[in-house]
XYZ file of C-alpha atoms in Angstrom:
329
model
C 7.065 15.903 8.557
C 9.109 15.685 5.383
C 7.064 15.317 2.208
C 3.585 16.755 2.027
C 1.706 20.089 3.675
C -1.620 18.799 6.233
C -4.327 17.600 4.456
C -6.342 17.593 8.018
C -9.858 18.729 6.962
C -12.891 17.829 8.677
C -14.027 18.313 12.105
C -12.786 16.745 14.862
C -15.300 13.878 16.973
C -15.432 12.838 20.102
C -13.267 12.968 23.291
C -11.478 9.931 22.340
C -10.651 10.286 18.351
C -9.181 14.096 19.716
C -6.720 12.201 21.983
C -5.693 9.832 19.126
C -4.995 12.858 17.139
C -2.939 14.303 19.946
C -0.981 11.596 20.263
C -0.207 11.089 16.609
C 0.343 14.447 15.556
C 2.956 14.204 18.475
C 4.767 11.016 17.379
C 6.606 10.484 20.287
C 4.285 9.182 22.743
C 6.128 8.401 26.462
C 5.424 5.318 27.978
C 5.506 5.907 32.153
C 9.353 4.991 32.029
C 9.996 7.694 29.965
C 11.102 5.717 27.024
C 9.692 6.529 23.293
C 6.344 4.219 22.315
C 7.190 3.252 18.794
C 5.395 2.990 15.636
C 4.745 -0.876 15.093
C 4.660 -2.485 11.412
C 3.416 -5.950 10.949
C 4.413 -7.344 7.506
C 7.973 -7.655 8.418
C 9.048 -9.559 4.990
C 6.842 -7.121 2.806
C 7.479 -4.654 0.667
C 5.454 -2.058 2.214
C 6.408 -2.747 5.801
C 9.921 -2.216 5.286
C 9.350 0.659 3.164
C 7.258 2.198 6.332
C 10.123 1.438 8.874
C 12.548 2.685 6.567
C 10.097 6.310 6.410
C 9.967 6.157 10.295
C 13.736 5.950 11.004
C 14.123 8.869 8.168
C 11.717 10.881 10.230
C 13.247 9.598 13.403
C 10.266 8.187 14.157
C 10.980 5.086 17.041
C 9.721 2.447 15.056
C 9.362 -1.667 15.713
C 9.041 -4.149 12.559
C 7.407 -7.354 13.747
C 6.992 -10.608 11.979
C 4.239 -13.321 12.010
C 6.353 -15.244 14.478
C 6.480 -12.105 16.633
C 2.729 -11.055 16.525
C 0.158 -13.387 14.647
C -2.473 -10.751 13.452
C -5.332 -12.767 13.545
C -4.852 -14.211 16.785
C -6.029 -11.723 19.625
C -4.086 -12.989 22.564
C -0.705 -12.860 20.263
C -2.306 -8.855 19.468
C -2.756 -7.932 22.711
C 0.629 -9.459 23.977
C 2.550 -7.423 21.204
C 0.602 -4.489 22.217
C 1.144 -4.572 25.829
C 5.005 -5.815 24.963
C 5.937 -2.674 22.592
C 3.630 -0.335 24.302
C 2.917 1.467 20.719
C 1.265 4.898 20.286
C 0.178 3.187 16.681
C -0.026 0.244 14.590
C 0.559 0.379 10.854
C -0.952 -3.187 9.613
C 1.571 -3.963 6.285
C 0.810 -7.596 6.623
C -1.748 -9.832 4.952
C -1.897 -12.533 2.030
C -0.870 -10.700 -1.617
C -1.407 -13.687 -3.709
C -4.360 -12.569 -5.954
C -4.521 -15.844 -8.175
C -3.803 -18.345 -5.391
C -6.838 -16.680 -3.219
C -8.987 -18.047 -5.617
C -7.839 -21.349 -4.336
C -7.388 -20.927 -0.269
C -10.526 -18.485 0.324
C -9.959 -19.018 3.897
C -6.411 -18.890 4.087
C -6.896 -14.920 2.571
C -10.179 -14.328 4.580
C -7.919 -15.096 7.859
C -4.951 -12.975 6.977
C -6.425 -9.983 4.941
C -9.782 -9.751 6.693
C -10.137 -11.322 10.561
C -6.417 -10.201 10.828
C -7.029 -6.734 10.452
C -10.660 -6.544 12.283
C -8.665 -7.987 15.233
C -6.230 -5.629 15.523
C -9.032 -2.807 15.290
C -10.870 -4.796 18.081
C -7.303 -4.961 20.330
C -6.429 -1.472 19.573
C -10.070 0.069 19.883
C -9.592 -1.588 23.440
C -6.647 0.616 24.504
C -9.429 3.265 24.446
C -7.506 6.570 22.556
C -4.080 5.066 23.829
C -2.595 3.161 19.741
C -4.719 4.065 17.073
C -4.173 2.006 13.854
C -3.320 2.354 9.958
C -4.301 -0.744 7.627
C -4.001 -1.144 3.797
C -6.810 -1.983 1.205
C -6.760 -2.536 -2.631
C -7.882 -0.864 -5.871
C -9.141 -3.905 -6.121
C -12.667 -4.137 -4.277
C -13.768 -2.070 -7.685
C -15.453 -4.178 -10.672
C -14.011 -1.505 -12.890
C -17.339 -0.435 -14.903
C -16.431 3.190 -14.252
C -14.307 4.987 -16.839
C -12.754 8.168 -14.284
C -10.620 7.367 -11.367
C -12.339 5.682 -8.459
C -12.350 8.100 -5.504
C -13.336 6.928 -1.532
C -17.150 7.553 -1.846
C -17.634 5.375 -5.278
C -19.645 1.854 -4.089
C -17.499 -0.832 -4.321
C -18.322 -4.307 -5.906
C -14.756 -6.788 -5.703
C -14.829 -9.313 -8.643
C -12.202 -11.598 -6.750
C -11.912 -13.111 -3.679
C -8.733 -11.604 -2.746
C -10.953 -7.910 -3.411
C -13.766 -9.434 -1.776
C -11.199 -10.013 1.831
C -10.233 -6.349 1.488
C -13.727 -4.811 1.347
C -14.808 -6.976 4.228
C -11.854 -5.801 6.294
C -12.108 -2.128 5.558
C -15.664 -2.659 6.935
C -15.038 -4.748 10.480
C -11.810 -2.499 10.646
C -13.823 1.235 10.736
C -16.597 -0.747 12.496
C -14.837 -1.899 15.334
C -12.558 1.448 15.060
C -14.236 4.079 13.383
C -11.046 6.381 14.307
C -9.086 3.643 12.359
C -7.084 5.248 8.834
C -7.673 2.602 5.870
C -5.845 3.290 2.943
C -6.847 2.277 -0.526
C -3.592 1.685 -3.237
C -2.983 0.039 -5.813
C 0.077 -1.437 -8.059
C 3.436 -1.157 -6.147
C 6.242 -0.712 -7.499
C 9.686 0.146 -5.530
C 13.558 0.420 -6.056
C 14.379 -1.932 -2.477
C 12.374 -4.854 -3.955
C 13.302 -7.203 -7.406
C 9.638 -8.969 -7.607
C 7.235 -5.823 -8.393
C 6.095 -5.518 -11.936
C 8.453 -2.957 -12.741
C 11.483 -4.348 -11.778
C 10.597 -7.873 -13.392
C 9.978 -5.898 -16.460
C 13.262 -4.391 -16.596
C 14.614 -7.486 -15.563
C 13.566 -9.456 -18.438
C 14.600 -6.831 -20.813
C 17.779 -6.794 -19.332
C 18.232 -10.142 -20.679
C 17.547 -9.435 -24.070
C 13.909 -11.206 -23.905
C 10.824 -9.970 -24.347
C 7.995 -9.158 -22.082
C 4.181 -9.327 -22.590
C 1.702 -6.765 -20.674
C -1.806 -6.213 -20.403
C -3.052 -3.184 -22.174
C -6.630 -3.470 -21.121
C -6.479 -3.164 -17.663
C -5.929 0.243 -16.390
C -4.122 1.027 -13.207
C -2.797 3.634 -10.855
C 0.868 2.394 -10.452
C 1.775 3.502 -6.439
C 5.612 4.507 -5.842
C 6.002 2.363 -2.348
C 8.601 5.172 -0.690
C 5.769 7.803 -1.416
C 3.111 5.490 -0.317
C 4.697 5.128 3.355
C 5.815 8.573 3.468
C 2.445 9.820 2.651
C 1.061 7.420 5.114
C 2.960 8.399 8.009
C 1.864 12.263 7.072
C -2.151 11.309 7.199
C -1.247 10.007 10.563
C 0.580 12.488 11.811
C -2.317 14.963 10.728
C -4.646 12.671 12.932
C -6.853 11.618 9.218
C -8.963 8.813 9.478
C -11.520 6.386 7.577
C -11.144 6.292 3.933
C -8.169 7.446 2.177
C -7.347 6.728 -1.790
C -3.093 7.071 -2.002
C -1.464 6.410 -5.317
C 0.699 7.984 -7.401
C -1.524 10.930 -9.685
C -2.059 9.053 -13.639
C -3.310 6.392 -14.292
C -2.104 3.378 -17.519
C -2.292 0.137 -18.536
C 0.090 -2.870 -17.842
C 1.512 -2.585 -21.033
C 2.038 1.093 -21.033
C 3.571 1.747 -17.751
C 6.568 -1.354 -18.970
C 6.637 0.671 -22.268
C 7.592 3.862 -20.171
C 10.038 2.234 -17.754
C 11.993 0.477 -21.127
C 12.294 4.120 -22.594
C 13.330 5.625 -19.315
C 16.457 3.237 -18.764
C 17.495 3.192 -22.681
C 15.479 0.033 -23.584
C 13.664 -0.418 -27.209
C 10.075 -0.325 -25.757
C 8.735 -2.104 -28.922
C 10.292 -5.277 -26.835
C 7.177 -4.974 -24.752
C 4.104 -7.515 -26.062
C 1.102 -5.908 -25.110
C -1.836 -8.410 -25.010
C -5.534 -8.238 -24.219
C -5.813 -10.077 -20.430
C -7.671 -12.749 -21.505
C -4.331 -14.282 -23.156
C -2.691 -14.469 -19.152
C -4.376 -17.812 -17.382
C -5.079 -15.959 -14.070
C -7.502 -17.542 -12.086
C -8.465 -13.854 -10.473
C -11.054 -12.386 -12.313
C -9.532 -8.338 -12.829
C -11.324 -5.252 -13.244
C -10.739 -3.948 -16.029
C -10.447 -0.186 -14.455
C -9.182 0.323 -11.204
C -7.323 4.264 -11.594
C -7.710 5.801 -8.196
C -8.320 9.484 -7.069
C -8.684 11.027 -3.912
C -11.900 13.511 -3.212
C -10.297 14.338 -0.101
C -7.324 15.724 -0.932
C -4.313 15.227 -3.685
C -1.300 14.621 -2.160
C 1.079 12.152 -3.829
C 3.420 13.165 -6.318
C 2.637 12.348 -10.303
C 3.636 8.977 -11.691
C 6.508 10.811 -14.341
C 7.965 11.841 -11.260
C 7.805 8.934 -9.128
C 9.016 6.802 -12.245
C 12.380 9.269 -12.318
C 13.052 9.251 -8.773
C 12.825 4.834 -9.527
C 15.490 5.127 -11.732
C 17.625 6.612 -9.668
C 17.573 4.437 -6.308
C 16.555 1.631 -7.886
C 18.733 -1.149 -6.278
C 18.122 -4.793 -8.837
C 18.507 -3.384 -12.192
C 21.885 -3.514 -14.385
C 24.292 -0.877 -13.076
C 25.011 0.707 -16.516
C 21.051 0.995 -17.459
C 20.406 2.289 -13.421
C 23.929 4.891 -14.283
C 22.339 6.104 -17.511
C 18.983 6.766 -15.868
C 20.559 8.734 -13.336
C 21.877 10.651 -15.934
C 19.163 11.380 -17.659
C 17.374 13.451 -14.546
């Protein structure tokens, strides 16, 4: 492991979760030809599933990145023909529909790829009995925001969208069908391998000499990405499963977090607009507070921190701003 100490806590169930654990603490699983099973990513052309194959070849960690075309999620025989195919010890689901605003306007399109995607791979895996266990991704978002501390895994959620509404549903068929299953709750990426997070675009546009508006009633808990898979890949390696909350410790509005990434590469952060949300035509409904916490344990790094370590590997920003960030660590 690279990043974090165990977190590994609470008692260990059942024949079957115990050889799960095993096998992931392990990380290099044999298949019976002696070759290395691999971690498998779906989500391919994602932001988060290249960020975990990136953290897997770092921890020389065997590691396959598949695409829709190479397993379709939601359809069980494509599952269990990728499974038997790549003979993983695990599958880390990065894949599903993003699109918060246009789920408002293909319910079933999201439902398919956020929610009966990930219950089937629980289902396919949960069949392998011990041999893959599986890692999926959920959202700040299935909170309505009426609490004013950080959400942590045992507050009730109540999604306000139908995008939130997909994610709650598949944390709940995923841990049904695979109660050994590790569902992760974040919220906000940002990342320096990516130009179309929020705070790259907000750079971006300040980079051009224009100005950008931000909420500054919605609070968040902006999530690093390359701490989010690294973190990730140390929950499974410590055999932790059901509920997690991982994001980056502080929480801030829209508004403020652009503010803080102007000042940090030499922009005036007055050029940030902040505006209540009600003057962005979203057709997603957002909470209003969705900071998240962990009650299990704390183990990402703060958001200051994760904000420097942006500037410096941050690949789609001007190279003089990027160059006088650097310098400023």
């Amino acid at each position: 492991r690279l990043c974090y100490p165990p977190v590994a806590r609470h008692r260990r169930a059942p024949a079957e979760s115990a050889s799960e654990v095993t096998r992931a603490r392990v990380g290099v699983a044999r298949a019976s030809g002696g070759k290395r099973r691999p971690v498998l990513i779906t989500g391919a052309t994602g932001t988060l599933g290249r960020a975990l194959a990136r953290a897997c070849r770092a921890r020389g960690l065997a590691c396959e990145l598949l695409a829709r075309a190479e397993m379709d999620i939601a359809d069980a025989r494509s599952v269990a023909d990728a499974l038997d195919a790549y003979a993983p010890w695990v599958v880390v689901n990065a894949a599903g529909y993003v699109r918060v605003d246009d789920a408002e306007r293909e319910p079933e399109k999201c439902e398919r790829e956020n929610t009966a995607g990930a219950a089937t791979l629980a289902r396919e895996c949960a069949r392998r009995r011990g041999r893959v266990a599986l890692v999926t991704f959920s959202s700040d978002l299935v909170f309505d925001g009426e609490k004013r501390k950080p959400y942590v895994e045992t507050d009730a959620p109540a999604p306000l969208n139908v995008y939130g509404r997909t994610k709650l549903a598949a944390e709940r068929e995923v841990l049904r069908e695979m109660p050994t299953a590790l569902v992760v709750r974040t919220s906000a990426f940002f990342g320096p391998w990516d130009e179309y997070n929020f705070v790259t675009l907000a750079l971006q546009t300040l980079a051009r000499g224009e100005r950008f508006a931000a909420a500054d009633d919605e609070t968040v808990s902006p999530t690093y990405v390359p701490d989010l898979a690294h973190a990730t890949l140390d929950l499974l390696l410590d055999g932790e499963r059901g509920l997690w909350h991982l994001a980056n410790a502080g929480e801030t509005t829209w508004a403020e977090l652009a503010r803080r990434a102007a000042a940090l590469f030499g922009y005036d952060p007055r050029l940030i607009d902040a505006r209540p949300s009600r003057d962005f035509a979203r057709p997603a409904t957002r909470p209003r507070y969705t900071a998240l916490a962990s009650a299990r344990a704390s183990i990402m790094p703060t958001l200051e921190d994760a904000l420097r370590r942006y500037a410096r590997d941050c690949e789609h920003l001007p190279r003089a701003r990027a160059a006088a960030a650097r310098a400023g660590d």
